Amino acid sequence: MRISSIWYSFRQGLKNIRRNLLFSLASIGTIVSCLFLFGVFYVVVVNFKSAMKSLENSISISVFFEEDADIELLSAQIRTREEVDTFDYISAEEAWIKYSNDTYDNPEEARAAFGDDNPLAKSASFSITLKDVSKQAEFVRFLEGLTGVRKVKSSQFTADTISSLNLFVGYASLGIIFILLLVSVFLISNTVTIGITVRKEEIKIMKLIGATNFFVRAPFIVEGVVIGLIGSAIPLVLVYYAYDAVLNYVVGRLSLVTKLFEFVAIGDVFKFLIPVTLAIGVGIGFLGSIITTRKHLRV
Amino acid sequence: MRISSIWYSFRQGLKNIRRNLLFSLASIGTIVSCLFLFGVFYVVVVNFKSAMKSLENSISISVFFEEDADIELLSAQIRTREEVDTFDYISAEEAWIKYSNDTYDNPEEARAAFGDDNPLAKSASFSITLKDVSKQAEFVRFLEGLTGVRKVKSSQFTADTISSLNLFVGYASLGIIFILLLVSVFLISNTVTIGITVRKEEIKIMKLIGATNFFVRAPFIVEGVVIGLIGSAIPLVLVYYAYDAVLNYVVGRLSLVTKLFEFVAIGDVFKFLIPVTLAIGVGIGFLGSIITTRKHLRV
Amino acid sequence: MITMDNVTMKYPTGTVALKDVNIKINKGEFVFVVGSSGSGKTTFIELLLKELTPTKGKIEVAGYNYNKIRRRQIPKVRRKIGVVFQNFRLLKDRTVYENVAFAQRVIETPSRYIRRQVPAMLTIVGLADRYKSYPRELSGGEQQRVAIARALVNKPDIILADEPTGNLDPKNSWEIMNLLEDINAKGTTVVVVTHNKEIVNAMKKRVITLKKGVVISDVEKGGYIDED
Amino acid sequence: MITMDNVTMKYPTGTVALKDVNIKINKGEFVFVVGSSGSGKTTFIELLLKELTPTKGKIEVAGYNYNKIRRRQIPKVRRKIGVVFQNFRLLKDRTVYENVAFAQRVIETPSRYIRRQVPAMLTIVGLADRYKSYPRELSGGEQQRVAIARALVNKPDIILADEPTGNLDPKNSWEIMNLLEDINAKGTTVVVVTHNKEIVNAMKKRVITLKKGVVISDVEKGGYIDED
Ligand SMILES: Nc1ncnc2c1ncn2[C@@H]1O[C@H](COP(=O)(O)OP(=O)(O)OP(=O)(O)O)[C@@H](O)[C@H]1O
Ligand SMILES: Nc1ncnc2c1ncn2[C@@H]1O[C@H](COP(=O)(O)OP(=O)(O)OP(=O)(O)O)[C@@H](O)[C@H]1O
Ligand SMILES: [Mg+2]
Ligand SMILES: [Mg+2]
């Protein structure tokens, strides 16, 4: 294979894109559509996961002690556990003040009425949040097993709801991302296949004139890779600006949303999105043209 | 137009599907892929909304009274509001029992120690859940404005988190569904366009022989509609069985999930999915073939 | 039947394929159009079929003025014309039978006539046994004969045949020419583009000679003019 | 150079296009293959190009036994052959220049030779000024001449020409035939399929006549045999 033949294949591949413009545009359009969909969905899932995370963090476990408990020791035993996300000590006084604040219209008066007789005298507690709420039941059991722990209070119902929601969303988005990838691969190779099949007569002619498989195929591969490259660059740019725009819109208008969870930074999203998108676009462009031409080269 | 010509168009349309098998399969594949994706996504969104609903229902508002409050009247004022989903009266005794149960290791003993002196004597309350948590802040303001209400206790943080999550998911899924529809329409018409463009030489020949536009076009329309029909029936069946399978799997294995929210009934999902899917598949098959042939009929 | 008034055809590429052509062909005439490769013969046929629109001049076929014809009426003229294309233009995903039958379907011939006339026509061109074949399964000459069958099956008022014997052996060529002469004798106007000197010289018909898009000769009972 | 030993070709449709054909063509020969429409001439050419595989018999071209040839070697034989297809088979999305240059690119001719030889070849077939045109912008005869240019540009050992003058006027036809004769005089083996009785009779070359797939005559300095 001479240098000039390689150079020729390259130029010819680019020319083919222009000369089969309809197919080139159709292929690029298909790749753009699929990968755009993939990108949008991925961004949504990532952000949703981050939102779930902040929801989880609003779920806490309270731990109450025996009268003779060694609180220092317990604290050390618990806060070093790796499941623990945040850990706070709430004294009996704090608990009573909080409770009376929550319950009475005029809490000071109420507290004065009780005087030193704190009705929640035994209510000093730890307030703990976990990194993963689905571990709550297990962690509660661990806490209950510690000497000095009198009572562990947690809303198992809310934790379960959130963790099952989390699980559901996890499975569902994994499922959809998988299906999306499958569909993208199918649709893109579909267009590539058609684009090449339409030119099978041309391939046959080249072969009959004495061209080697490589010589026939090289321009198609160049074409496939370039189309794949264009087709994956566009949705990346689109998703980037769309995400930026949505972020700005949401931050401006729906401050309620942003108050409660942080959007995932664009950089973190694209760390994954760029390689995957390029791999799909360029990969299918490359493999698709190789596989599809093979069929027509047996002349 | 004779009856025999109409009958001919019909047979010819079906024949074309077989004779351009590659394109027919590609078109059907594209339609199936897009609509399957759409179906899956729709099912997930619908179920997610239902899950959010049950999460919302775990968020309650407690209302405490003035000592001289007319509880009957308040009850009547509140429970008739249309925002209200569930409404319960919790007496001071119930509240104390619940609190002591939650707090003390040996609640009976603790209660005995306090005797008739219920420390939460003023803690009789209503426990209310709302149909839509995002209305909570407003509803709390309404409650606080009622005469006889001493204190309204609600976790505004959790309610806000959930309602903003709800909002976020609402926008995101609306956005994705919209994009999915757009992409589907684009991809399907893309394939239809290519399938017909490849046959533009044939269309030209027919026109040169003296065929009217209608005569050339009718078989293409039949072809488009049949392909659209097949292409939309398959994903409906697929989504139906896939949903069924996932339901069975989840109910069997992930009982945690089902304990907390009900999956949406298949019937309810398909009430919307069937007409939309058919409309897209058949609609684009029909319109796509009309529009694309038009371009090539100017001979 | 056919009139060209000062017709010039310039392709978008700049090639002037026909230049100031004035031709009148009466009903029932038999005309040969000859000329060297690229002289504008196919362009001439395509203009008569309204496949092309001339850059200048007026064309009238079967009473329709092509400069004024409405889009919806074009199929009506074309149905009066039977055409054999130089490159056949068969419908490649239909069988021989269906290709010929298509011409009849277009004019809404009742099915019972189609079922009788198509096999009869195929027998005439010697392809009765190939009716189930697809064009790609035929030899060049066989495809050409299918194209001829399609052009003749409707018994059109005008036949335009572009090089109808280019892929045929002398015997088959003569059979086709005799067939066209018979049809012409029954009143059909026949225009044949050909390179076949022997046939043109033997048949003694009107011969129009084109050279680089210009009519350089138009003779009744003429012969093939070799270029110098 | 070319040997067919007892070759039978039956198409999947059941048509027997060639039957027990035995032919030997030596290096440097000039051979006409004639026969009526559908007699198997194109099939004969396609077998020599290994476009088709015979159902029976042995074919040897340029020292390669087609029954034993490895897939990778097929391009090597084909590069020794220049072929003019009956239906031209030009690459439709490439210009005239690129179509002819393609044959040279295939054999990895250095670009500086391509830039010289392609225009020279186009001048020979009379299309020097059309090098930028696409096949669809050419007349039938012009396309045919591009196909001829492509077949000849590499100065191949063997030329297979299927009806190379079917769309050409007598003058152009003779020019092409003379060109082939010149090339043959320099040692190239030439096989020409044709319906042109005048040319066959005038050139006094070896003539192989096929009838329904059977070789019915093979004469040195023969003439065109009309079917009875
Ligand atoms: N679509 C086109 N675009 C541009 N130029 C064209 C087109 N079709 C034909 N031509 C040019 O117009 C001229 C006349 O072409 P035409 O096909 O009418 O010739 P012809 O007489 O039929 O020749 P032949 O005997 O080779 O078929 C030629 O020079 C040809 O290259
Ligand atoms: N691909 C094919 N499949 C089936 N039958 C075929 C195929 N190609 C050719 N035939 C048949 O084989 C026979 C020989 O065909 P071939 O093309 O070799 O004839 P030919 O001598 O070249 O005729 P012509 O002069 O008309 O070109 C014909 O009857 C034809 O119908
Ligand atoms: Mg022509
Ligand atoms: Mg042939």
Coordinates of N, CA, C and O in Angstrom, one line a residue, chain A residues 204 208 298-299, chain C residues 136-138, chain D residues 4 7-13 15-18 40-61 65-67 69 74 78 85 89 160 162:
Chain A
K204 N -19.1 -3.3 -6.0 CA -19.0 -4.4 -6.9 C -18.1 -4.0 -8.1 O -17.2 -4.7 -8.6
L208 N -14.6 -5.5 -9.5 CA -14.5 -6.1 -10.8 C -13.3 -5.5 -11.6 O -12.7 -6.1 -12.4
R298 N -17.5 -9.6 -1.2 CA -17.3 -11.0 -1.7 C -17.7 -11.1 -3.2 O -18.6 -11.8 -3.5
V299 N -17.0 -10.3 -4.0 CA -17.3 -10.3 -5.4 C -16.1 -10.8 -6.2 O -15.0 -10.4 -5.9
Chain C
R136 N -32.8 -7.8 -13.8 CA -31.4 -8.1 -13.5 C -31.1 -9.6 -14.0 O -29.9 -9.9 -14.1
E137 N -32.1 -10.4 -14.2 CA -31.9 -11.7 -14.6 C -31.9 -11.9 -16.2 O -32.0 -13.0 -16.7
L138 N -32.0 -10.7 -16.8 CA -32.1 -10.8 -18.3 C -30.8 -10.3 -19.0 O -30.1 -9.5 -18.4
Chain D
M4 N -11.2 -22.3 -21.5 CA -12.5 -22.8 -20.9 C -12.6 -24.2 -21.3 O -12.5 -24.6 -22.4
V7 N -17.1 -25.8 -19.9 CA -17.7 -25.0 -18.9 C -19.2 -24.9 -19.1 O -19.7 -24.7 -20.3
T8 N -20.0 -25.1 -18.0 CA -21.4 -24.9 -18.1 C -21.8 -23.9 -17.0 O -21.3 -23.9 -15.9
M9 N -22.7 -23.0 -17.4 CA -23.1 -22.0 -16.4 C -24.6 -22.0 -16.4 O -25.3 -21.7 -17.3
K10 N -25.1 -22.5 -15.2 CA -26.6 -22.5 -15.0 C -26.9 -21.5 -13.9 O -26.3 -21.5 -12.8
Y11 N -27.7 -20.5 -14.2 CA -28.1 -19.5 -13.2 C -29.0 -20.1 -12.1 O -29.7 -21.1 -12.4
P12 N -29.1 -19.5 -11.0 CA -30.0 -20.0 -9.9 C -31.4 -20.1 -10.4 O -32.2 -20.9 -9.9
T13 N -31.8 -19.3 -11.3 CA -33.2 -19.3 -11.8 C -33.4 -20.5 -12.7 O -34.6 -20.8 -13.1
T15 N -31.9 -21.0 -15.7 CA -31.5 -20.8 -17.1 C -30.0 -21.3 -17.3 O -29.1 -21.0 -16.6
V16 N -29.8 -22.1 -18.3 CA -28.5 -22.6 -18.7 C -28.0 -21.6 -19.7 O -28.4 -21.6 -20.9
A17 N -27.0 -20.7 -19.3 CA -26.6 -19.7 -20.2 C -25.4 -20.2 -21.1 O -25.3 -19.7 -22.2
L18 N -24.6 -21.1 -20.6 CA -23.6 -21.7 -21.4 C -23.6 -23.2 -21.1 O -23.8 -23.6 -20.0
G40 N -25.6 -16.0 -24.4 CA -24.6 -16.3 -23.4 C -23.3 -15.6 -23.5 O -22.3 -15.9 -22.8
K41 N -23.3 -14.5 -24.3 CA -22.0 -13.8 -24.5 C -21.6 -13.0 -23.3 O -20.4 -13.1 -22.9
T42 N -22.5 -12.3 -22.7 CA -22.2 -11.6 -21.5 C -21.8 -12.6 -20.3 O -20.8 -12.3 -19.6
T43 N -22.5 -13.7 -20.3 CA -22.1 -14.7 -19.3 C -20.7 -15.2 -19.5 O -19.9 -15.3 -18.5
F44 N -20.3 -15.3 -20.7 CA -19.0 -15.7 -21.1 C -17.9 -14.7 -20.5 O -17.0 -15.1 -19.9
I45 N -18.2 -13.5 -20.8 CA -17.3 -12.4 -20.3 C -17.2 -12.4 -18.8 O -16.2 -12.3 -18.2
E46 N -18.4 -12.5 -18.1 CA -18.4 -12.5 -16.7 C -17.7 -13.7 -16.0 O -17.2 -13.5 -14.9
L47 N -17.8 -14.8 -16.7 CA -17.0 -15.9 -16.2 C -15.5 -15.7 -16.3 O -14.8 -16.0 -15.3
L48 N -15.1 -15.1 -17.4 CA -13.6 -14.8 -17.5 C -13.1 -13.8 -16.4 O -12.0 -13.8 -16.1
L49 N -14.1 -13.0 -16.0 CA -13.7 -11.9 -15.0 C -13.9 -12.5 -13.6 O -13.6 -11.8 -12.6
K50 N -14.3 -13.7 -13.5 CA -14.7 -14.3 -12.2 C -15.7 -13.5 -11.4 O -15.8 -13.6 -10.2
E51 N -16.6 -12.9 -12.2 CA -17.8 -12.3 -11.6 C -18.8 -13.4 -11.3 O -19.5 -13.3 -10.3
L52 N -18.7 -14.4 -12.1 CA -19.6 -15.6 -11.9 C -18.7 -16.8 -11.8 O -17.5 -16.8 -12.2
T53 N -19.2 -17.8 -11.1 CA -18.5 -19.1 -11.0 C -19.3 -20.1 -11.7 O -20.5 -20.2 -11.5
P54 N -18.6 -20.8 -12.6 CA -19.4 -21.8 -13.5 C -19.9 -23.0 -12.6 O -19.3 -23.3 -11.6
T55 N -21.0 -23.5 -13.0 CA -21.5 -24.7 -12.3 C -20.7 -25.9 -12.6 O -20.7 -26.8 -11.8
K56 N -20.0 -25.9 -13.7 CA -19.2 -27.0 -14.1 C -18.1 -26.6 -15.0 O -18.2 -25.6 -15.6
G57 N -16.9 -27.3 -15.0 CA -15.8 -27.0 -15.9 C -14.7 -26.2 -15.3 O -14.8 -25.7 -14.1
K58 N -13.7 -26.0 -16.1 CA -12.5 -25.3 -15.6 C -12.2 -24.1 -16.4 O -12.3 -24.1 -17.6
I59 N -11.8 -23.0 -15.7 CA -11.5 -21.8 -16.4 C -10.1 -21.4 -16.0 O -9.8 -21.4 -14.8
E60 N -9.3 -21.0 -17.0 CA -7.9 -20.5 -16.7 C -7.7 -19.2 -17.4 O -7.9 -19.1 -18.6
V61 N -7.3 -18.2 -16.7 CA -7.0 -16.9 -17.3 C -5.7 -16.4 -16.8 O -5.4 -16.4 -15.6
N65 N -5.8 -20.6 -12.4 CA -6.9 -21.6 -12.5 C -8.0 -21.1 -11.5 O -7.8 -21.1 -10.3
Y66 N -9.1 -20.7 -12.1 CA -10.2 -20.1 -11.3 C -10.8 -21.1 -10.3 O -11.5 -20.7 -9.3
N67 N -10.7 -22.4 -10.6 CA -11.2 -23.3 -9.6 C -10.4 -23.4 -8.3 O -10.9 -23.9 -7.3
I69 N -8.1 -20.7 -7.4 CA -7.6 -19.4 -7.0 C -8.1 -19.0 -5.6 O -9.2 -19.4 -5.2
I74 N -7.7 -12.9 -6.5 CA -8.6 -12.5 -7.6 C -8.3 -11.1 -8.1 O -8.2 -10.9 -9.3
R78 N -7.7 -9.7 -12.1 CA -8.5 -8.7 -12.7 C -7.7 -7.5 -13.1 O -8.1 -6.8 -14.1
F85 N -18.0 -3.1 -19.9 CA -19.2 -3.8 -19.6 C -20.3 -3.4 -20.5 O -20.4 -2.2 -21.0
R89 N -21.3 0.3 -16.4 CA -20.9 0.2 -15.0 C -19.8 1.3 -14.6 O -18.8 1.0 -14.1
L160 N -11.5 -7.4 -22.4 CA -12.7 -8.0 -22.7 C -13.7 -6.9 -22.9 O -14.0 -6.1 -22.0
D162 N -17.6 -6.0 -23.9 CA -18.9 -6.6 -24.2 C -19.8 -5.5 -24.9 O -20.2 -4.5 -24.3

